[in-house]
Amino acid sequence: MSKPRIVLAYSGGLDTSVAIQWMKEHKDVEVVACAVDVGQGIDDLDEIRQRALDCGAVDSVVVDARDEFATDFIAPALKANAMYMGKYPLVSALSRPLIVKHLVRVARETGAAGVAHGSTGKGNDQVRFEVGTMCLAPDLETIAPIREWALTRDAAIDYAAERGIPIPAMTKKSPYSIDENAWGRTAECGILEDPWAAPPEDVFERTVSVKDAPDEPEEVVIAFRDGLPVSLDGRELPLAELVAEMDRRAGAHGVGRIDMIEDRLVGIKSREIYECPGAITLLTAHRDLEDLCLEQELAEHKRAEEGRYAQLIYNGLWWGPLKKALDAFMEEANSYVSGEVRVQLYKGAASVVGRRSDAGLYDFGLATYDVHDQFDQSLGEGFVKLWGLPLKSWAAKTGRTDGVT
Ligand code: ARG
């Protein structure tokens, strides 16, 4: 009888590398490693695949999910202008449901009994991995070796040395805990845990500091179709490539650094540093185009739903029914959002300096104050009387004039 199989979300880093052996020893299972490329900058997929085998996995798969991440995860987040606490574009929170999807797929293909992840017990990622698995495969068990083991970095290195586990060469000591993908890069730990300490420059990889940013602004014209960016400066690009290029160009101007105190789902406040140059630029442009294209009531309701949408993604509910229902709403709203946005990248800021759209609701004849004005200003008189009528009745009745006599 062979042992039960567990599919581990494998990053190629120290923790998940030693987790393979630990699960074999402590859970009496075989481990299938599954690494997913979501644009975190893996040079060699084959090398990662082999590394997992060298660490003791019975099988090892790598998935190039860069396009899928863009079209099925970044795209809906962008349509919903999803920013947790109004600031964080959900970098890690977006990749977890995709990784879960592939873990479950591989589990089915290999007849595995469960899936495993390398998250600790203090963060959001454990929730996203496990609740995601509950949704897509309620029958599968989930194992969290790092949480159970309460592993420290030094202990992991000792454990690897004792058992002859090849520690990945890239395990050079970084003072930060990093997670990254095509939508951005996250950094925690080290000096960043002091919320008063300004982030040292060595935290950043995708953005230059504002003082090193070019003295000349750069303009980019982003075209959107049905709420998604389709070209940069007239050059059509698949979404994954467009996001990557936007990220490079905006990062070169220092756009997209975020320093925030974040409310984790598990109740802890944490200090987070993010770099999301492409995401911030695209979100800024998309929001602006919506302002031009969405009818007022729809726009207002959408803004209210966006916070909820971001929160549910942050909280690991990606595969649940509310997300699906809200997606239908976001999709419908975005069917109006086509046009172009001019964005200026300059000294850390992505600023919209122009927008136009055939679907736009801006009407020069109504908006202008010059001689071309077509708005019948006499309508204002009746409008104001009716708009203020409820308050006028209330004030007359109650006499509450806020102390003004
Ligand atoms: N605080 C962010 C989030 O919950 C980033 C998490 C980064 N994950 C990590 N394993 N370093 O989405």
Coordinates of C-alpha atoms and ligand atoms in Angstrom, one line a residue:
M1 CA 0.0 0.0 0.0
S2 CA 1.5 3.3 -0.9
K3 CA 1.3 6.2 1.4
P4 CA -1.3 9.0 1.0
R5 CA -0.2 11.9 -1.2
I6 CA -0.2 15.5 -0.3
V7 CA 0.3 18.3 -2.9
L8 CA 2.4 21.1 -1.5
A9 CA 2.4 24.7 -2.7
Y10 CA 6.1 24.9 -3.4
S11 CA 7.9 28.2 -3.7
G12 CA 11.5 26.9 -4.0
G13 CA 12.5 28.8 -0.9
L14 CA 13.9 27.4 2.4
D15 CA 10.6 26.8 4.2
T16 CA 8.8 24.8 1.6
S17 CA 12.0 22.9 0.8
V18 CA 12.4 21.6 4.3
A19 CA 8.6 21.2 4.7
I20 CA 8.7 18.3 2.1
Q21 CA 10.9 16.2 4.4
W22 CA 9.1 17.3 7.5
M23 CA 5.8 16.1 6.1
K24 CA 7.3 12.8 5.1
E25 CA 8.6 12.2 8.6
H26 CA 5.7 13.6 10.7
K27 CA 2.7 12.9 8.5
D28 CA 3.8 9.7 6.8
V29 CA 2.8 10.9 3.4
E30 CA 4.3 11.3 0.0
V31 CA 4.7 14.8 -1.2
V32 CA 4.0 16.1 -4.7
A33 CA 5.4 19.6 -5.1
C34 CA 3.5 22.2 -7.1
A35 CA 5.1 25.5 -8.0
V36 CA 3.1 28.2 -9.8
D37 CA 4.6 31.0 -11.8
V38 CA 2.4 34.1 -11.2
G39 CA 5.1 36.5 -12.5
Q40 CA 7.3 36.4 -9.4
G41 CA 10.4 36.4 -11.6
I42 CA 11.3 32.7 -11.7
D43 CA 14.2 32.4 -14.1
D44 CA 14.1 28.7 -14.6
L45 CA 11.0 26.7 -14.0
D46 CA 12.8 23.4 -14.6
E47 CA 15.3 24.2 -11.9
I48 CA 12.6 24.7 -9.4
R49 CA 10.9 21.5 -10.4
Q50 CA 14.2 19.6 -9.9
R51 CA 14.9 21.3 -6.6
A52 CA 11.6 19.9 -5.1
L53 CA 12.6 16.4 -6.3
D54 CA 16.1 16.9 -4.7
C55 CA 14.3 17.8 -1.5
G56 CA 12.4 14.6 -1.4
A57 CA 9.2 15.1 -3.4
V58 CA 7.9 12.0 -5.3
D59 CA 6.7 14.2 -8.0
S60 CA 7.0 17.8 -9.0
V61 CA 5.1 20.0 -11.3
V62 CA 5.6 23.6 -12.3
V63 CA 2.8 25.7 -13.8
D64 CA 3.3 28.7 -15.9
A65 CA 0.2 30.6 -14.9
R66 CA 1.3 34.1 -15.9
D67 CA -1.4 34.6 -18.5
E68 CA -4.1 33.0 -16.4
F69 CA -3.1 35.2 -13.4
A70 CA -3.5 38.3 -15.6
T71 CA -6.8 37.4 -17.3
D72 CA -8.6 35.6 -14.4
F73 CA -7.3 37.3 -11.3
I74 CA -5.7 40.7 -12.1
A75 CA -8.5 41.6 -14.6
P76 CA -11.5 41.2 -12.2
A77 CA -9.5 43.0 -9.5
L78 CA -8.9 45.9 -11.8
K79 CA -12.5 46.1 -13.0
A80 CA -13.5 46.3 -9.3
N81 CA -10.7 48.9 -8.5
A82 CA -9.9 46.5 -5.7
M83 CA -7.8 48.0 -2.9
Y84 CA -7.9 46.7 0.6
M85 CA -8.2 49.5 3.1
G86 CA -8.3 51.8 0.1
K87 CA -4.5 51.3 -0.3
Y88 CA -3.3 47.8 -1.0
P89 CA -4.0 46.3 -4.4
L90 CA -4.2 42.8 -3.0
V91 CA -1.0 41.4 -4.5
S92 CA -0.7 38.2 -2.4
A93 CA -4.4 37.9 -1.9
L94 CA -4.9 37.6 -5.6
S95 CA -2.3 34.9 -6.2
R96 CA -3.5 32.5 -3.5
P97 CA -6.8 31.5 -5.1
L98 CA -5.0 30.7 -8.3
I99 CA -2.4 28.6 -6.5
V100 CA -5.2 26.8 -4.7
K101 CA -6.9 26.1 -8.0
H102 CA -3.7 24.4 -9.3
L103 CA -3.1 22.5 -6.1
V104 CA -6.5 21.1 -6.3
R105 CA -6.2 20.2 -9.9
V106 CA -2.9 18.4 -9.3
A107 CA -4.4 16.7 -6.2
R108 CA -7.2 15.3 -8.4
E109 CA -4.7 14.2 -11.1
T110 CA -2.5 12.4 -8.7
G111 CA -5.2 11.0 -6.5
A112 CA -3.9 13.0 -3.5
A113 CA -5.7 13.1 -0.1
G114 CA -4.9 16.7 0.6
V115 CA -3.0 19.9 -0.1
A116 CA -0.4 21.7 2.0
H117 CA 1.0 25.3 2.2
G118 CA 4.0 27.0 3.8
S119 CA 2.1 29.8 5.6
T120 CA 2.5 30.6 9.3
G121 CA -0.4 30.8 11.8
K122 CA -0.3 34.6 12.0
G123 CA -1.1 35.7 8.6
N124 CA -3.9 35.9 6.0
D125 CA -2.3 33.4 3.6
Q126 CA -3.2 30.4 5.7
V127 CA -6.8 31.4 5.5
R128 CA -6.7 32.0 1.7
F129 CA -5.1 28.6 1.0
E130 CA -7.4 26.6 3.3
V131 CA -10.7 28.4 2.7
G132 CA -10.0 28.3 -1.0
T133 CA -9.4 24.5 -0.8
M134 CA -12.6 24.1 1.2
C135 CA -14.5 25.8 -1.6
L136 CA -13.0 24.0 -4.5
A137 CA -12.5 20.6 -2.9
P138 CA -14.4 20.2 0.4
D139 CA -13.2 16.6 0.7
L140 CA -9.5 17.4 0.7
E141 CA -7.6 17.8 3.9
T142 CA -5.2 20.7 4.4
I143 CA -1.8 20.6 6.2
A144 CA 0.2 23.6 7.3
P145 CA 3.7 22.3 8.2
I146 CA 5.3 25.6 8.9
R147 CA 2.4 26.6 11.2
E148 CA 2.4 23.3 13.0
W149 CA 6.2 23.1 13.3
A150 CA 6.6 26.8 14.4
L151 CA 9.8 26.9 12.5
T152 CA 12.5 29.5 12.8
R153 CA 14.9 30.2 10.0
D154 CA 17.9 28.9 11.9
A155 CA 16.1 25.8 12.9
A156 CA 15.1 25.2 9.2
I157 CA 18.8 25.5 8.1
D158 CA 19.9 23.1 10.9
Y159 CA 17.1 20.6 10.0
A160 CA 18.2 20.8 6.3
A161 CA 21.9 20.2 7.2
E162 CA 21.1 17.2 9.5
R163 CA 19.1 15.5 6.8
G164 CA 21.2 16.5 3.8
I165 CA 18.4 18.5 2.2
P166 CA 20.0 20.7 -0.4
I167 CA 19.3 24.3 0.7
P168 CA 18.5 26.4 -2.3
A169 CA 21.5 28.6 -3.3
M170 CA 19.2 31.6 -3.3
T171 CA 18.8 31.3 0.5
K172 CA 21.0 34.3 1.0
K173 CA 19.9 36.0 4.1
S174 CA 17.4 38.6 3.3
P175 CA 16.2 40.6 6.3
Y176 CA 12.7 40.8 4.8
S177 CA 9.9 38.4 4.1
I178 CA 9.0 38.9 0.4
D179 CA 6.1 37.8 -1.7
E180 CA 5.7 38.9 -5.3
N181 CA 3.9 38.5 -8.5
A182 CA 2.9 40.4 -11.6
W183 CA 0.6 42.7 -9.6
G184 CA 3.3 43.8 -7.1
R185 CA 5.8 43.0 -4.4
T186 CA 5.2 42.8 -0.6
A187 CA 7.8 43.1 2.2
E188 CA 7.5 42.4 5.9
C189 CA 9.8 41.7 8.8
G190 CA 13.1 43.0 10.0
I191 CA 13.3 46.7 10.7
L192 CA 9.9 47.1 8.9
E193 CA 8.3 45.8 12.1
D194 CA 9.0 49.1 13.7
P195 CA 6.2 51.2 12.3
W196 CA 8.1 54.4 13.1
A197 CA 11.2 53.4 11.1
A198 CA 11.3 54.6 7.5
P199 CA 11.8 51.7 5.1
P200 CA 15.4 51.4 4.1
E201 CA 16.2 51.7 0.4
D202 CA 17.2 48.0 0.2
V203 CA 13.6 47.0 0.7
F204 CA 12.7 48.1 -2.8
E205 CA 13.3 46.4 -6.0
R206 CA 10.7 47.5 -8.5
T207 CA 10.8 51.2 -7.9
V208 CA 13.5 53.8 -7.8
S209 CA 13.4 56.3 -4.9
V210 CA 11.8 59.6 -5.8
K211 CA 15.1 61.4 -5.4
D212 CA 16.6 59.2 -8.1
A213 CA 13.6 59.4 -10.4
P214 CA 14.1 61.2 -13.7
D215 CA 13.6 65.0 -13.7
E216 CA 11.5 64.8 -16.8
P217 CA 8.0 63.5 -16.7
E218 CA 7.0 60.6 -19.0
E219 CA 3.5 60.3 -20.5
V220 CA 1.7 57.1 -21.3
V221 CA -1.6 56.7 -23.1
I222 CA -3.5 53.7 -21.8
A223 CA -6.4 52.5 -23.9
F224 CA -9.2 50.5 -22.2
R225 CA -11.8 48.2 -23.7
D226 CA -14.7 47.1 -21.5
G227 CA -12.8 48.0 -18.4
L228 CA -9.5 46.4 -19.3
P229 CA -6.3 47.9 -20.6
V230 CA -5.6 46.8 -24.2
S231 CA -2.8 49.0 -25.4
L232 CA 0.0 51.3 -24.2
D233 CA 0.8 54.3 -26.5
G234 CA -1.2 52.6 -29.3
R235 CA 0.7 49.3 -29.0
E236 CA -1.7 46.5 -28.3
L237 CA -0.5 43.9 -25.8
P238 CA -1.8 40.9 -24.1
L239 CA -2.8 41.8 -20.5
A240 CA 0.1 40.0 -18.8
E241 CA 2.6 41.8 -21.0
L242 CA 0.9 45.1 -20.7
V243 CA 0.9 44.9 -16.9
A244 CA 4.6 44.0 -16.9
E245 CA 5.5 46.9 -19.1
M246 CA 3.4 49.3 -17.1
D247 CA 5.1 48.0 -14.0
R248 CA 8.6 48.7 -15.4
R249 CA 7.8 52.1 -16.8
A250 CA 6.0 53.4 -13.7
G251 CA 8.6 51.8 -11.4
A252 CA 11.3 53.8 -13.2
H253 CA 9.6 56.9 -12.0
G254 CA 9.2 55.7 -8.4
V255 CA 5.5 55.2 -8.7
G256 CA 3.6 52.7 -6.5
R257 CA 5.4 52.6 -3.1
I258 CA 3.0 52.0 -0.3
D259 CA 3.8 52.1 3.4
M260 CA 0.8 51.2 5.6
I261 CA -0.5 49.7 8.8
E262 CA -2.8 46.9 7.8
D263 CA -5.6 45.1 9.6
R264 CA -5.0 41.4 9.1
L265 CA -8.0 39.1 9.2
V266 CA -6.5 37.3 12.2
G267 CA -6.8 40.5 14.2
I268 CA -3.2 41.7 14.1
K269 CA -2.1 45.1 12.9
S270 CA 1.0 44.8 10.8
R271 CA 3.3 47.2 9.0
E272 CA 3.5 46.5 5.3
I273 CA 5.6 47.8 2.5
Y274 CA 4.3 47.3 -1.0
E275 CA 5.6 48.2 -4.5
C276 CA 2.9 48.1 -7.1
P277 CA 3.9 50.6 -9.8
G278 CA 1.9 48.9 -12.6
A279 CA -1.1 48.2 -10.5
I280 CA -1.3 51.7 -9.1
T281 CA -1.0 53.3 -12.5
L282 CA -3.6 51.1 -14.1
L283 CA -6.0 51.4 -11.2
T284 CA -5.6 55.2 -11.3
A285 CA -6.3 55.3 -15.0
H286 CA -9.2 52.9 -14.8
R287 CA -10.9 54.7 -12.0
D288 CA -10.6 58.0 -13.9
L289 CA -12.1 56.5 -17.1
E290 CA -15.0 55.1 -15.0
D291 CA -15.7 58.7 -13.8
L292 CA -16.1 59.7 -17.4
C293 CA -18.1 56.7 -18.6
L294 CA -20.3 55.6 -15.7
E295 CA -23.7 57.0 -15.0
Q296 CA -23.9 58.7 -11.6
E297 CA -26.0 56.2 -9.7
L298 CA -24.1 53.2 -11.1
A299 CA -20.8 54.9 -10.3
E300 CA -21.9 55.6 -6.7
H301 CA -23.1 52.1 -6.1
K302 CA -20.0 50.6 -7.7
R303 CA -17.8 52.6 -5.3
A304 CA -19.7 51.2 -2.4
E305 CA -19.3 47.6 -3.6
E306 CA -15.6 48.0 -4.4
G307 CA -14.6 48.1 -0.7
R308 CA -16.6 45.0 0.0
Y309 CA -15.1 43.2 -3.0
A310 CA -11.5 44.0 -1.9
Q311 CA -12.3 42.9 1.6
L312 CA -13.7 39.5 0.5
I313 CA -10.6 38.8 -1.6
Y314 CA -8.3 39.9 1.2
N315 CA -10.3 37.6 3.6
G316 CA -9.8 34.5 1.4
L317 CA -13.4 34.3 0.0
W318 CA -12.4 34.4 -3.7
W319 CA -14.1 31.2 -4.6
G320 CA -17.3 31.9 -2.7
P321 CA -20.7 32.9 -4.1
L322 CA -20.6 36.6 -3.2
K323 CA -17.5 37.1 -5.3
K324 CA -19.2 35.5 -8.3
A325 CA -22.3 37.7 -7.8
L326 CA -20.3 40.9 -7.4
D327 CA -18.2 39.9 -10.5
A328 CA -21.4 39.9 -12.6
F329 CA -22.1 43.5 -11.3
M330 CA -18.6 44.6 -12.0
E331 CA -18.7 43.1 -15.5
E332 CA -21.9 44.9 -16.4
A333 CA -20.6 48.2 -15.1
N334 CA -17.3 47.8 -17.0
S335 CA -19.2 47.2 -20.3
Y336 CA -19.4 51.0 -20.4
V337 CA -15.7 51.6 -19.7
S338 CA -13.8 52.0 -23.0
G339 CA -11.6 54.9 -24.0
E340 CA -8.1 56.3 -23.5
V341 CA -6.4 57.9 -20.5
R342 CA -3.2 60.0 -20.5
V343 CA -1.1 59.4 -17.4
Q344 CA 1.9 61.3 -16.5
L345 CA 4.6 59.5 -14.5
Y346 CA 6.7 61.8 -12.6
K347 CA 8.6 61.7 -9.3
G348 CA 6.6 59.0 -7.6
A349 CA 3.2 59.9 -8.9
A350 CA 1.0 58.6 -11.6
S351 CA -1.4 61.5 -12.5
V352 CA -4.1 61.5 -15.0
V353 CA -3.8 64.5 -17.2
G354 CA -6.4 63.7 -19.8
R355 CA -9.1 61.2 -20.8
R356 CA -11.4 60.7 -23.8
S357 CA -14.0 58.1 -24.8
D358 CA -16.7 57.6 -27.4
A359 CA -18.8 56.1 -24.6
G360 CA -18.1 59.1 -22.3
L361 CA -20.9 61.0 -20.7
Y362 CA -19.1 64.3 -20.5
D363 CA -21.1 66.8 -22.6
F364 CA -19.2 70.0 -23.5
G365 CA -22.4 71.8 -24.3
L366 CA -23.7 71.1 -20.8
A367 CA -20.4 71.6 -18.9
T368 CA -19.1 74.8 -20.5
Y369 CA -19.3 78.3 -19.1
D370 CA -18.5 79.9 -22.4
V371 CA -20.8 81.1 -25.1
H372 CA -21.5 77.6 -26.3
D373 CA -23.4 76.8 -23.2
Q374 CA -26.6 74.8 -24.0
F375 CA -27.7 74.3 -20.5
D376 CA -31.0 76.0 -19.6
Q377 CA -30.0 77.7 -16.4
S378 CA -33.6 78.5 -15.5
L379 CA -34.1 74.8 -14.7
G380 CA -31.8 75.4 -11.7
E381 CA -34.4 77.4 -9.8
G382 CA -37.1 74.7 -9.7
F383 CA -34.5 72.0 -9.1
V384 CA -33.1 73.7 -6.0
K385 CA -36.6 74.4 -4.6
L386 CA -37.6 70.7 -4.9
W387 CA -34.2 69.4 -3.7
G388 CA -34.3 71.5 -0.6
L389 CA -38.0 71.1 0.1
P390 CA -37.7 68.3 2.7
L391 CA -35.2 70.3 4.7
K392 CA -37.2 73.4 4.4
S393 CA -40.3 71.7 5.8
W394 CA -38.3 70.1 8.6
A395 CA -36.6 73.4 9.5
A396 CA -39.9 75.3 9.5
K397 CA -41.5 72.6 11.7
T398 CA -38.8 72.1 14.3
G399 CA -37.3 75.5 14.4
R400 CA -33.9 74.0 14.7
T401 CA -31.8 76.6 13.1
D402 CA -28.6 75.6 14.8
G403 CA -28.4 78.6 17.1
V404 CA -28.6 81.1 14.3
T405 CA -31.3 83.6 15.2
Ligands
ARG1 N1 -0.1 41.4 4.1 C1 -0.3 41.0 2.7 C2 -1.5 40.1 2.5 O1 -1.9 39.6 3.5 C3 1.0 40.4 2.2 C4 1.3 39.0 2.6 C5 2.6 38.5 2.1 N2 2.7 37.1 2.3 C6 3.9 36.5 2.6 N3 3.9 35.3 2.8 N4 5.0 37.2 2.8 O2 -1.9 40.0 1.5

